[in-house]
Coordinates of C-alpha atoms in Angstrom, one line a residue:
M1 CA 95.2 92.6 139.3
H2 CA 97.6 95.5 139.5
R3 CA 98.1 98.4 137.2
S4 CA 100.7 97.6 134.5
R5 CA 103.9 99.7 134.6
W6 CA 105.7 101.0 131.6
K7 CA 109.2 99.8 131.2
L8 CA 111.9 102.5 131.4
F9 CA 113.1 103.7 128.0
S10 CA 116.7 103.0 127.1
L11 CA 119.1 105.9 127.4
A12 CA 119.6 106.2 123.7
L13 CA 115.8 106.4 123.0
G14 CA 115.4 109.0 125.7
L15 CA 118.0 111.2 124.2
L16 CA 116.3 111.0 120.8
L17 CA 113.0 112.0 122.3
L18 CA 114.6 114.8 124.1
L19 CA 116.1 116.1 120.9
A20 CA 112.8 115.8 119.1
A21 CA 111.1 117.8 121.9
C22 CA 113.7 120.5 121.7
E23 CA 113.3 120.8 117.9
T24 CA 109.5 121.2 118.0
G25 CA 109.2 123.2 121.2
S26 CA 107.4 121.7 124.2
N27 CA 104.4 123.1 125.9
R28 CA 103.2 119.8 127.4
Q29 CA 102.3 119.4 131.0
Q30 CA 104.9 117.4 132.9
Q31 CA 102.1 115.7 135.0
P32 CA 99.0 115.7 132.9
N33 CA 95.6 114.9 134.3
P34 CA 94.8 111.3 133.2
N35 CA 91.2 112.2 133.2
S36 CA 91.7 114.7 130.4
E37 CA 89.9 113.8 127.3
S38 CA 92.8 114.8 125.1
S39 CA 95.5 112.9 127.0
Q40 CA 97.6 110.5 124.8
Q41 CA 100.1 107.8 125.6
S42 CA 103.1 110.2 125.3
D43 CA 101.5 112.6 127.8
Q44 CA 101.3 110.0 130.6
P45 CA 103.4 110.5 133.8
S46 CA 106.3 108.1 134.0
G47 CA 105.2 104.7 135.1
E48 CA 101.5 105.3 134.4
P49 CA 99.4 103.4 131.8
A50 CA 98.5 105.0 128.6
G51 CA 95.1 106.7 128.5
G52 CA 92.4 106.5 125.9
G53 CA 90.5 103.7 124.3
T54 CA 87.1 102.0 124.7
L55 CA 86.3 99.2 127.0
N56 CA 83.5 96.9 125.8
V57 CA 81.9 94.9 128.6
A58 CA 79.6 91.9 127.9
Y59 CA 77.1 92.0 130.8
P60 CA 74.4 89.4 131.5
A61 CA 71.5 91.5 132.7
N62 CA 69.9 94.8 132.0
P63 CA 69.5 97.4 134.7
A64 CA 65.9 98.3 135.5
T65 CA 67.1 101.7 136.8
L66 CA 70.3 103.7 137.2
D67 CA 69.0 105.2 140.4
P68 CA 71.3 103.6 143.0
H69 CA 69.0 104.5 145.9
L70 CA 66.3 102.2 144.8
T71 CA 67.6 98.7 144.2
T72 CA 70.1 96.0 145.3
N73 CA 70.3 94.8 141.7
Q74 CA 73.9 94.2 140.6
A75 CA 73.2 95.4 137.1
T76 CA 72.4 98.9 138.5
R77 CA 75.2 98.8 141.1
D78 CA 78.0 97.9 138.6
V79 CA 77.1 100.8 136.3
A80 CA 76.1 103.4 138.9
R81 CA 79.3 103.1 141.0
N82 CA 81.2 104.7 138.0
I83 CA 78.7 107.7 137.9
Y84 CA 78.0 108.4 141.6
E85 CA 80.1 108.5 144.8
Q86 CA 79.3 108.4 148.5
L87 CA 80.2 110.3 151.6
V88 CA 82.2 107.2 152.8
T89 CA 83.2 104.0 151.1
L90 CA 85.0 100.7 151.7
N91 CA 88.7 100.0 151.3
K92 CA 90.1 96.7 150.2
N93 CA 89.8 95.4 153.8
Y94 CA 86.1 96.4 153.9
E95 CA 86.9 99.2 156.4
V96 CA 85.0 102.5 156.1
V97 CA 87.0 105.5 154.9
P98 CA 86.0 109.0 153.6
Q99 CA 85.2 109.5 149.9
L100 CA 83.2 112.7 149.2
A101 CA 83.6 113.6 152.9
E102 CA 87.1 114.9 153.6
S103 CA 86.8 113.8 157.2
Y104 CA 84.1 113.0 159.9
E105 CA 83.7 113.0 163.6
I106 CA 81.3 111.1 165.9
S107 CA 79.9 112.8 169.1
E108 CA 80.7 111.3 172.5
D109 CA 77.2 109.9 172.8
G110 CA 77.5 108.2 169.4
K111 CA 74.4 109.8 168.0
V112 CA 75.8 112.6 165.8
Y113 CA 78.1 112.2 162.8
T114 CA 79.6 115.4 161.4
F115 CA 80.9 115.1 157.8
H116 CA 83.2 117.7 156.4
L117 CA 82.9 117.8 152.6
R118 CA 85.7 118.0 150.2
K119 CA 85.7 121.4 148.4
G120 CA 86.0 121.8 144.7
V121 CA 84.2 118.6 143.8
H122 CA 82.0 119.1 140.7
F123 CA 79.0 117.2 139.4
H124 CA 78.9 116.2 135.7
N125 CA 76.8 119.2 135.0
G126 CA 79.5 121.6 136.3
K127 CA 77.9 122.5 139.6
E128 CA 80.1 122.3 142.7
M129 CA 78.9 119.7 145.2
K130 CA 77.8 121.3 148.5
A131 CA 76.0 120.4 151.7
E132 CA 72.5 121.0 150.3
D133 CA 73.1 118.4 147.6
V134 CA 74.3 115.9 150.1
V135 CA 71.4 116.4 152.5
A136 CA 68.8 116.1 149.7
S137 CA 70.5 112.9 148.4
M138 CA 70.8 111.3 151.8
E139 CA 67.3 112.1 152.8
K140 CA 66.0 110.6 149.6
W141 CA 68.1 107.5 150.2
L142 CA 66.9 107.1 153.8
S143 CA 63.3 107.2 152.7
T144 CA 63.6 104.9 149.7
S145 CA 66.3 102.4 150.3
T146 CA 65.9 99.1 152.1
Q147 CA 69.1 99.5 153.9
G148 CA 68.3 103.0 155.1
Q149 CA 64.9 101.9 156.3
A150 CA 66.1 98.8 158.0
N151 CA 69.3 100.0 159.7
L152 CA 68.9 103.8 160.2
Q153 CA 65.2 104.3 161.3
G154 CA 64.6 107.8 162.5
A155 CA 67.9 109.1 161.2
K156 CA 68.1 112.7 159.9
F157 CA 70.5 114.6 157.8
L158 CA 70.9 118.4 158.2
Q159 CA 73.1 121.1 156.8
A160 CA 75.5 122.7 159.3
D161 CA 77.1 125.0 156.8
E162 CA 77.9 125.1 153.1
Y163 CA 80.5 122.2 153.4
T164 CA 79.3 120.4 156.5
V165 CA 76.6 117.9 157.0
Q166 CA 75.4 116.2 160.2
L167 CA 73.7 112.8 160.6
T168 CA 71.6 112.4 163.8
L169 CA 70.6 108.9 165.0
Q170 CA 68.0 108.0 167.5
K171 CA 70.5 105.7 169.2
P172 CA 74.2 104.9 168.7
S173 CA 75.0 102.3 166.0
L174 CA 78.3 100.7 165.2
V175 CA 77.0 99.7 161.8
A176 CA 75.8 103.2 160.7
L177 CA 79.0 104.0 158.8
Y178 CA 79.1 100.6 157.2
V179 CA 75.5 101.0 155.9
L180 CA 76.4 104.5 154.5
A181 CA 79.4 102.8 152.7
D182 CA 77.3 99.8 151.5
T183 CA 77.2 99.1 147.8
A184 CA 73.5 98.4 147.1
P185 CA 71.3 100.2 147.4
F186 CA 74.0 102.8 147.8
P187 CA 73.6 106.5 148.8
G188 CA 75.1 108.1 145.7
I189 CA 75.3 111.9 145.9
M190 CA 73.4 113.9 143.3
P191 CA 72.6 117.6 142.7
K192 CA 69.7 118.8 144.8
E193 CA 67.8 119.8 141.6
V194 CA 67.9 116.2 140.4
I195 CA 66.4 115.0 143.7
E196 CA 63.7 117.6 143.6
S197 CA 62.6 116.5 140.1
A198 CA 62.6 112.8 140.9
G199 CA 59.3 110.9 140.8
P200 CA 58.2 107.7 142.5
E201 CA 60.0 105.6 139.9
G202 CA 63.3 107.4 140.7
I203 CA 65.5 110.2 139.3
K204 CA 65.1 111.4 135.8
E205 CA 68.7 112.7 135.3
Y206 CA 71.7 110.7 136.1
I207 CA 74.3 113.2 137.3
G208 CA 77.0 112.3 139.8
T209 CA 80.6 113.2 140.8
G210 CA 82.2 110.0 139.6
P211 CA 85.1 109.5 137.1
Y212 CA 82.7 108.5 134.3
K213 CA 79.5 110.2 133.3
L214 CA 76.4 108.8 131.5
E215 CA 76.6 109.5 127.8
E216 CA 73.7 107.3 126.6
W217 CA 71.5 104.5 127.8
K218 CA 69.7 102.4 125.2
T219 CA 67.5 100.0 127.1
D220 CA 68.3 96.3 126.4
Q221 CA 71.3 97.3 124.3
Y222 CA 74.0 99.2 126.2
V223 CA 74.9 101.9 128.6
H224 CA 77.7 104.2 127.3
L225 CA 79.8 105.9 130.0
K226 CA 82.3 108.7 129.0
K227 CA 85.3 110.0 130.9
F228 CA 84.5 113.0 133.1
A229 CA 87.4 115.4 132.4
D230 CA 86.8 117.5 135.5
Y231 CA 86.7 114.6 137.9
S232 CA 88.2 115.5 141.4
A233 CA 90.3 112.6 142.6
V234 CA 91.5 112.2 146.2
D235 CA 95.3 112.1 146.6
E236 CA 95.5 108.6 148.2
E237 CA 96.6 105.2 146.9
P238 CA 93.7 103.2 145.4
S239 CA 92.3 100.6 147.8
G240 CA 89.1 98.7 147.1
L241 CA 86.4 101.4 146.4
S242 CA 88.5 104.1 148.0
G243 CA 91.5 106.2 147.0
K244 CA 92.5 107.8 143.8
K245 CA 90.4 107.0 140.7
Y246 CA 92.0 107.3 137.3
A247 CA 89.7 107.5 134.3
Y248 CA 92.2 106.1 131.8
L249 CA 89.6 105.0 129.3
D250 CA 87.7 107.4 127.1
D251 CA 84.6 105.3 126.9
I252 CA 83.1 102.3 128.6
Y253 CA 80.2 100.3 127.0
F254 CA 78.2 97.9 129.1
R255 CA 76.7 95.8 126.3
Y256 CA 73.8 93.6 127.5
V257 CA 74.2 90.1 126.3
T258 CA 71.8 87.8 128.1
D259 CA 72.9 84.6 126.3
E260 CA 75.8 82.9 128.0
S261 CA 77.2 81.3 124.8
T262 CA 77.1 84.6 123.0
R263 CA 79.1 86.3 125.8
V264 CA 81.7 83.5 125.7
A265 CA 82.0 83.6 122.0
G266 CA 82.4 87.4 122.0
I267 CA 85.2 87.4 124.6
L268 CA 87.0 84.6 122.8
S269 CA 86.8 86.4 119.4
G270 CA 87.8 89.8 120.8
E271 CA 84.5 91.4 120.3
Y272 CA 84.4 92.1 124.0
D273 CA 87.2 93.1 126.3
V274 CA 85.6 91.8 129.5
A275 CA 82.7 89.3 130.0
F276 CA 80.8 88.8 133.2
G277 CA 78.6 85.9 134.2
V278 CA 80.8 83.3 132.5
P279 CA 79.9 79.7 133.2
F280 CA 82.4 77.8 135.2
D281 CA 82.3 75.1 132.5
N282 CA 84.0 77.5 130.1
S283 CA 87.1 78.1 132.3
D284 CA 89.3 75.5 130.6
Q285 CA 88.3 76.9 127.1
I286 CA 89.2 80.4 128.3
D287 CA 92.6 79.1 129.6
A288 CA 93.3 77.4 126.3
T289 CA 92.6 80.5 124.2
E290 CA 95.4 82.9 123.4
G291 CA 94.8 86.5 124.4
V292 CA 92.1 85.8 127.0
S293 CA 92.3 84.8 130.7
N294 CA 90.2 83.8 133.6
Y295 CA 89.7 86.3 136.4
F296 CA 88.2 85.3 139.7
S297 CA 86.5 87.7 142.1
P298 CA 84.8 87.0 145.5
G299 CA 81.2 86.0 145.0
G300 CA 79.9 85.9 148.6
I301 CA 78.8 82.8 150.5
V302 CA 76.6 79.8 149.6
A303 CA 74.4 78.1 152.2
Y304 CA 71.5 75.8 152.9
V305 CA 68.6 77.6 154.3
F306 CA 66.3 75.7 156.7
N307 CA 62.6 76.3 157.2
K308 CA 62.6 76.9 161.0
K309 CA 58.9 77.9 161.2
A310 CA 57.3 74.6 160.2
G311 CA 58.2 71.1 159.3
P312 CA 61.0 68.7 160.4
F313 CA 63.7 71.3 160.5
A314 CA 61.8 73.4 163.0
N315 CA 63.6 71.0 165.3
Q316 CA 67.1 72.2 166.1
K317 CA 68.5 68.7 166.6
L318 CA 67.6 67.7 163.1
R319 CA 69.3 70.8 161.7
Q320 CA 72.3 69.8 163.7
A321 CA 72.1 66.3 162.3
F322 CA 72.2 67.5 158.7
N323 CA 75.1 69.8 159.4
T324 CA 77.0 67.1 161.2
A325 CA 76.6 64.7 158.3
L326 CA 77.5 67.2 155.5
N327 CA 80.8 67.0 153.7
N328 CA 81.2 70.6 152.7
E329 CA 84.0 70.1 150.3
E330 CA 82.1 67.4 148.4
A331 CA 79.1 69.6 148.3
L332 CA 81.1 72.5 146.9
T333 CA 82.8 70.3 144.4
A334 CA 79.5 68.9 143.2
A335 CA 78.2 72.5 142.7
Y336 CA 81.2 74.3 141.3
S337 CA 83.4 71.4 140.0
D338 CA 86.8 73.0 140.7
S339 CA 88.5 74.3 143.9
R340 CA 89.4 77.5 142.1
F341 CA 85.7 78.5 142.4
F342 CA 85.2 78.0 146.1
E343 CA 86.8 78.1 149.5
L344 CA 86.1 76.2 152.7
D345 CA 85.4 78.7 155.4
S346 CA 83.1 78.8 158.4
S347 CA 82.8 82.5 159.1
L348 CA 79.7 84.6 158.4
A349 CA 82.1 87.2 156.9
L350 CA 84.8 86.8 154.2
P351 CA 88.5 86.6 155.3
S352 CA 89.1 90.0 153.7
Q353 CA 86.4 91.6 155.9
K354 CA 88.8 92.2 158.7
D355 CA 86.4 94.0 161.0
W356 CA 83.8 91.1 160.9
Y357 CA 85.7 87.9 160.3
S358 CA 85.7 85.3 163.0
T359 CA 86.7 81.6 163.1
A360 CA 84.6 81.0 166.3
G361 CA 82.3 78.0 165.8
S362 CA 84.5 76.4 163.2
D363 CA 84.6 73.2 165.3
K364 CA 81.1 72.5 164.0
Y365 CA 82.0 73.1 160.3
N366 CA 82.6 70.4 157.7
L367 CA 82.3 67.5 160.2
H368 CA 81.1 64.7 157.9
D369 CA 80.3 62.4 160.9
I370 CA 77.5 60.1 159.9
E371 CA 77.2 58.2 163.1
A372 CA 77.1 61.3 165.3
A373 CA 74.5 62.7 162.9
K374 CA 72.3 59.6 163.2
K375 CA 72.3 60.0 167.0
L376 CA 71.1 63.6 166.6
V377 CA 68.3 62.4 164.3
A378 CA 67.2 60.0 167.0
E379 CA 67.3 62.7 169.6
S380 CA 65.2 65.0 167.4
G381 CA 62.3 62.6 167.5
Y382 CA 62.1 62.5 163.7
A383 CA 59.1 60.4 162.8
G384 CA 59.7 59.6 159.1
E385 CA 58.3 62.8 157.6
E386 CA 59.3 63.7 154.0
V387 CA 61.7 66.7 153.8
V388 CA 60.9 68.9 150.8
I389 CA 64.0 70.4 149.1
L390 CA 63.0 73.3 147.0
T391 CA 65.3 74.0 144.0
T392 CA 65.7 75.1 140.4
R393 CA 67.6 74.0 137.3
D394 CA 67.9 77.7 136.2
Y395 CA 71.0 77.8 138.4
P396 CA 72.8 74.5 138.1
E397 CA 74.8 75.0 141.2
Q398 CA 71.6 75.3 143.3
Y399 CA 70.2 72.1 141.7
N400 CA 73.5 70.2 142.3
L401 CA 73.5 71.3 146.0
A402 CA 69.9 70.1 146.3
V403 CA 70.9 66.7 145.0
V404 CA 73.8 66.6 147.6
A405 CA 71.3 67.5 150.4
Q406 CA 69.1 64.6 149.4
E407 CA 72.0 62.2 149.6
V408 CA 73.1 63.6 153.0
L409 CA 69.6 63.1 154.3
K410 CA 69.4 59.6 152.9
S411 CA 72.7 58.7 154.6
I412 CA 71.2 59.5 158.0
G413 CA 67.8 57.9 157.5
V414 CA 65.7 61.0 156.6
K415 CA 63.3 60.8 153.7
S416 CA 63.2 63.7 151.2
R417 CA 62.2 64.8 147.7
L418 CA 63.2 67.5 145.3
D419 CA 60.6 70.0 144.2
V420 CA 62.0 71.6 141.1
Y421 CA 60.6 74.8 139.5
D422 CA 61.9 77.8 137.5
W423 CA 63.6 80.4 139.6
P424 CA 60.7 82.9 139.8
T425 CA 58.5 80.1 141.1
V426 CA 61.0 79.1 143.7
Q427 CA 61.1 82.7 144.9
E428 CA 57.3 82.7 145.2
R429 CA 56.9 79.3 146.8
R430 CA 59.5 79.8 149.5
K431 CA 57.4 82.7 150.9
D432 CA 55.0 80.0 152.4
E433 CA 56.4 77.8 155.2
N434 CA 54.1 74.9 154.1
N435 CA 55.9 74.6 150.7
F436 CA 59.5 73.6 151.6
D437 CA 61.9 72.5 154.3
L438 CA 65.3 73.4 152.7
F439 CA 66.8 75.2 149.8
A440 CA 70.3 76.2 148.7
V441 CA 71.2 79.8 147.7
S442 CA 74.1 82.2 147.5
F443 CA 74.3 85.5 149.4
A444 CA 76.3 88.5 148.0
T445 CA 78.9 90.0 150.2
R446 CA 77.5 92.7 152.5
A447 CA 79.3 95.5 154.3
T448 CA 78.3 94.1 157.7
I449 CA 77.0 90.7 158.9
H450 CA 73.9 92.5 160.2
Q451 CA 72.7 92.8 156.6
Y452 CA 72.4 89.1 156.0
P453 CA 68.6 88.5 156.1
F454 CA 68.8 85.0 157.5
L455 CA 70.1 86.2 161.0
D456 CA 67.5 88.7 162.2
S457 CA 64.2 87.5 163.7
K458 CA 62.6 90.7 162.6
A459 CA 63.4 90.1 158.9
D460 CA 60.7 88.3 157.1
Y461 CA 63.1 86.2 155.1
P462 CA 62.2 82.6 154.0
G463 CA 63.4 80.3 156.7
W464 CA 62.1 82.6 159.5
T465 CA 64.9 82.7 162.1
N466 CA 63.6 83.0 165.6
S467 CA 66.5 83.2 168.0
P468 CA 66.4 85.7 170.9
E469 CA 70.1 84.9 171.5
I470 CA 71.1 85.9 167.9
D471 CA 68.9 89.0 168.2
R472 CA 70.5 90.0 171.5
L473 CA 74.0 89.7 170.0
L474 CA 73.1 91.7 166.9
D475 CA 71.8 94.4 169.1
Q476 CA 74.8 94.4 171.4
I477 CA 77.2 94.5 168.4
Q478 CA 75.3 97.4 167.0
A479 CA 75.4 99.2 170.3
S480 CA 79.1 98.8 170.8
S481 CA 81.3 101.8 170.7
S482 CA 84.0 100.3 168.5
I483 CA 84.9 97.2 166.5
E484 CA 87.4 96.3 169.2
E485 CA 84.6 96.3 171.8
A486 CA 82.4 94.3 169.4
K487 CA 85.0 91.6 168.5
P488 CA 84.1 89.2 171.4
L489 CA 80.4 89.6 170.5
I490 CA 81.1 88.8 166.9
D491 CA 82.9 85.6 168.0
E492 CA 79.9 84.7 170.2
L493 CA 77.5 85.4 167.3
N494 CA 79.4 83.0 165.1
R495 CA 79.3 80.3 167.8
V496 CA 75.6 80.7 168.4
T497 CA 74.9 80.7 164.7
W498 CA 76.6 77.3 164.3
D499 CA 74.6 76.0 167.2
Y500 CA 71.2 77.4 166.3
L501 CA 71.8 76.9 162.5
P502 CA 69.5 79.4 160.7
I503 CA 71.5 78.2 157.7
V504 CA 74.4 75.9 157.1
K505 CA 77.1 77.9 155.4
I506 CA 78.7 75.6 152.8
G507 CA 81.6 77.9 151.9
N508 CA 82.8 81.0 150.0
I509 CA 82.4 81.2 146.3
Q510 CA 84.0 83.0 143.4
N511 CA 82.7 84.7 140.3
L512 CA 84.3 83.9 137.0
V513 CA 85.1 86.8 134.6
A514 CA 86.8 86.4 131.3
I515 CA 89.2 89.2 130.4
R516 CA 91.3 90.0 127.3
D517 CA 95.0 90.2 128.1
H518 CA 95.3 93.9 126.9
V519 CA 93.0 95.0 129.7
K520 CA 95.0 96.1 132.7
G521 CA 94.1 97.1 136.2
L522 CA 90.7 95.4 136.7
D523 CA 89.9 95.0 140.4
D524 CA 86.8 94.0 142.4
L525 CA 85.1 94.7 145.6
I526 CA 81.4 93.6 145.7
G527 CA 81.4 94.1 142.0
P528 CA 83.9 95.2 139.3
I529 CA 86.0 98.3 139.7
L530 CA 86.5 99.8 136.2
W531 CA 88.2 103.1 137.1
N532 CA 92.0 102.5 137.1
V533 CA 91.5 100.1 134.1
S534 CA 93.5 100.8 131.0
I535 CA 94.0 99.1 127.6
S536 CA 97.5 98.4 126.3
R537 CA 97.6 97.5 122.6

């Protein structure tokens, strides 16, 4: 969605307003700060949305913490990104650009990153952000976050001067900046004092530099964010998570509504302005209701994950047989019902991830060739073992994909059964290679393909990839000096993945959000973007 634009006033109305201003005297700013708590509709720059108002968001899950360093949980991410900012971030094409850093340089050996901080950026407590705050924040993130520990082992942040920070790596890494720009767990910058007072469970004060500050958090009820009047915006066009951030709204409430039907009823009645986690089945009802619309945002990828450590799918030929027989479009339709909710695509990355997207290997995607699949079954030496498909009814799309998998296996002469549990039990049982052979699951979009756990042999992710060739390519991509140098390796990685088949990517999926028509400017990049949102009533 794009920000709404005010229509130009007619000449006659403009003259009347001019006369009124002359009669009363005018001390108004010609270009007021939209973050100002006192800004009103008449004070907005020409062409800008009106400021003010409260946005009520119906959200399906409570955050366990608002410390963005500690968790990949979406409930934390979606609130915390309004409070905290990072050294670097992602634009709409998932490219890394500066945020709290004004600029950065990389040494010739690729091991030292020098970040020059923006001056005059203030925290919500009034303190100016300086290098000591960045170093303290980044060192905490490195020591506590899964992404820091997995991708930047041995890295060190040091203060060069009051507004300069250096990151030193043990070895060059193409993915280092992408990890710093990642969205969960993300390295939000906080005052040094907040870091020093943090305990094992995380920080005790929630103070950042973002366009909104934490006003109140009532567990299981709501998080109340308030406009930060002294927010320091960059002077660039908004793009994804980067660029200028306007805090048009006075207040944002994340209201935690765990029941789907209650969220839907609330958005339809106007109790809520935006509702997340809306079931796909309600899309037609939303379309038919005046004043509310469907909004679709990228939801990542959905895949079948094979157990490659034990059981029938430890045989690569049988994995290839399943993939060859699969009709991806039919599987996606069975799970998501409507083509608005999915996209056929073979790449490990989304099309919008320009640095990482590749169509290599697409010749092995969506084949639906039953006879060729039966030949691969014979070559695999399959001896009639029963394939166990692990699934849950807690997520209907996962269950429907499991049913599709069973039909695919039946069509090529492979026996199977569904083992159905609640979602926590599925997560527990899939830790043991003796409990399953296949499950369907979705993966949220990540800043780099390296962060997908099903690729790396060193990651102890259920399915247990063990491919020296994939490991080699991941290492070579990481060691590349530029994306341009890495592109042929990214292509090769996609081809090798479609041959080895740690997973079968089924396609890209969408999230469904319901939004009242008076809400303008909502955007999304790995989660909702609520700055630049305004309300027109």
